[in-house]
Amino acid sequence: PDDTVALNDISKIVEDPVLEYPYWLLRPMTSLLWSLRQVPVPASYLSFIRYRWTASNHRLKRELSWTPRYSTIEALETLKAR
């Protein structure tokens, strides 16, 4: 994206606190809750949260002349409004 937003800033925008738990506790809890069908994703998805990544849009812009319609903050504010 053209802009990046830190997790704490996202939390403020969507007015939802960031809850931090130790991974050694969260992984088995999530596995148990998944087996009881109480969470929507298995524990293996925790890696996507634990190791966040940001992709570059430079190639899209260069080769396809693409430009994002909304900034990251505008997209988050739209999500918050729902």
Short mmCIF file of C-alpha atoms in Angstrom, two decimals:
data_model
loop_
_atom_site.label_atom_id
_atom_site.label_comp_id
_atom_site.label_asym_id
_atom_site.label_seq_id
_atom_site.Cartn_x
_atom_site.Cartn_y
_atom_site.Cartn_z
CA PRO A 1 0.00 0.00 0.00
CA ASP A 2 0.98 3.60 -0.33
CA ASP A 3 0.64 3.96 3.40
CA THR A 4 1.01 1.58 6.30
CA VAL A 5 -0.67 1.80 9.67
CA ALA A 6 0.66 0.34 12.91
CA LEU A 7 -1.50 -2.16 14.77
CA ASN A 8 -2.04 0.22 17.71
CA ASP A 9 -3.22 2.92 15.29
CA ILE A 10 -5.64 0.47 13.65
CA SER A 11 -6.95 -0.36 17.11
CA LYS A 12 -7.66 3.32 17.77
CA ILE A 13 -9.36 3.84 14.40
CA VAL A 14 -11.73 0.88 14.75
CA GLU A 15 -12.14 1.52 18.48
CA ASP A 16 -11.26 -2.04 19.43
CA PRO A 17 -8.43 -2.74 21.88
CA VAL A 18 -5.43 -4.89 21.03
CA LEU A 19 -5.33 -7.85 23.37
CA GLU A 20 -1.94 -9.47 23.84
CA TYR A 21 -1.56 -13.03 25.05
CA PRO A 22 1.54 -15.23 25.19
CA TYR A 23 1.75 -17.53 22.18
CA TRP A 24 2.49 -20.59 24.35
CA LEU A 25 -0.94 -20.09 25.93
CA LEU A 26 -2.88 -18.91 22.90
CA ARG A 27 -1.93 -21.79 20.58
CA PRO A 28 -3.33 -24.66 22.70
CA MET A 29 -6.37 -22.59 23.71
CA THR A 30 -7.17 -21.90 20.08
CA SER A 31 -6.71 -25.58 19.19
CA LEU A 32 -9.14 -26.58 21.92
CA LEU A 33 -11.67 -23.93 20.93
CA TRP A 34 -11.37 -24.97 17.26
CA SER A 35 -12.08 -28.60 18.14
CA LEU A 36 -15.18 -27.42 20.03
CA ARG A 37 -16.20 -25.25 17.05
CA GLN A 38 -16.00 -22.07 19.12
CA VAL A 39 -13.58 -20.14 16.90
CA PRO A 40 -13.84 -19.65 13.12
CA VAL A 41 -10.24 -20.61 12.26
CA PRO A 42 -7.74 -23.26 13.42
CA ALA A 43 -4.69 -22.46 15.53
CA SER A 44 -2.45 -22.63 12.45
CA TYR A 45 -3.90 -19.26 11.40
CA LEU A 46 -2.24 -17.60 14.40
CA SER A 47 0.96 -17.31 12.38
CA PHE A 48 -0.76 -14.83 10.07
CA ILE A 49 -1.36 -12.59 13.08
CA ARG A 50 1.93 -13.30 14.81
CA TYR A 51 4.04 -12.56 11.74
CA ARG A 52 2.24 -9.69 10.01
CA TRP A 53 3.44 -8.66 6.58
CA THR A 54 2.93 -5.83 4.15
CA ALA A 55 2.95 -6.30 0.40
CA SER A 56 4.20 -3.70 -2.05
CA ASN A 57 1.88 -2.34 -4.72
CA HIS A 58 4.70 -0.85 -6.83
CA ARG A 59 4.50 -3.53 -9.53
CA LEU A 60 0.72 -3.14 -9.87
CA LYS A 61 1.17 0.58 -10.28
CA ARG A 62 4.08 0.28 -12.70
CA GLU A 63 2.83 -2.51 -14.97
CA LEU A 64 -0.94 -2.02 -14.83
CA SER A 65 -1.14 1.70 -14.05
CA TRP A 66 -3.25 0.77 -11.05
CA THR A 67 -3.82 3.17 -8.19
CA PRO A 68 -5.64 2.40 -4.96
CA ARG A 69 -9.04 4.01 -4.63
CA TYR A 70 -8.77 4.39 -0.86
CA SER A 71 -5.95 4.85 1.62
CA THR A 72 -5.49 2.30 4.38
CA ILE A 73 -7.01 4.68 6.91
CA GLU A 74 -10.03 5.40 4.67
CA ALA A 75 -10.61 1.66 4.25
CA LEU A 76 -10.43 1.12 8.01
CA GLU A 77 -12.87 3.98 8.66
CA THR A 78 -15.28 2.47 6.13
CA LEU A 79 -14.97 -0.90 7.88
CA LYS A 80 -15.60 0.77 11.23
CA ALA A 81 -18.79 2.41 9.91
CA ARG A 82 -20.34 -0.99 9.10
#
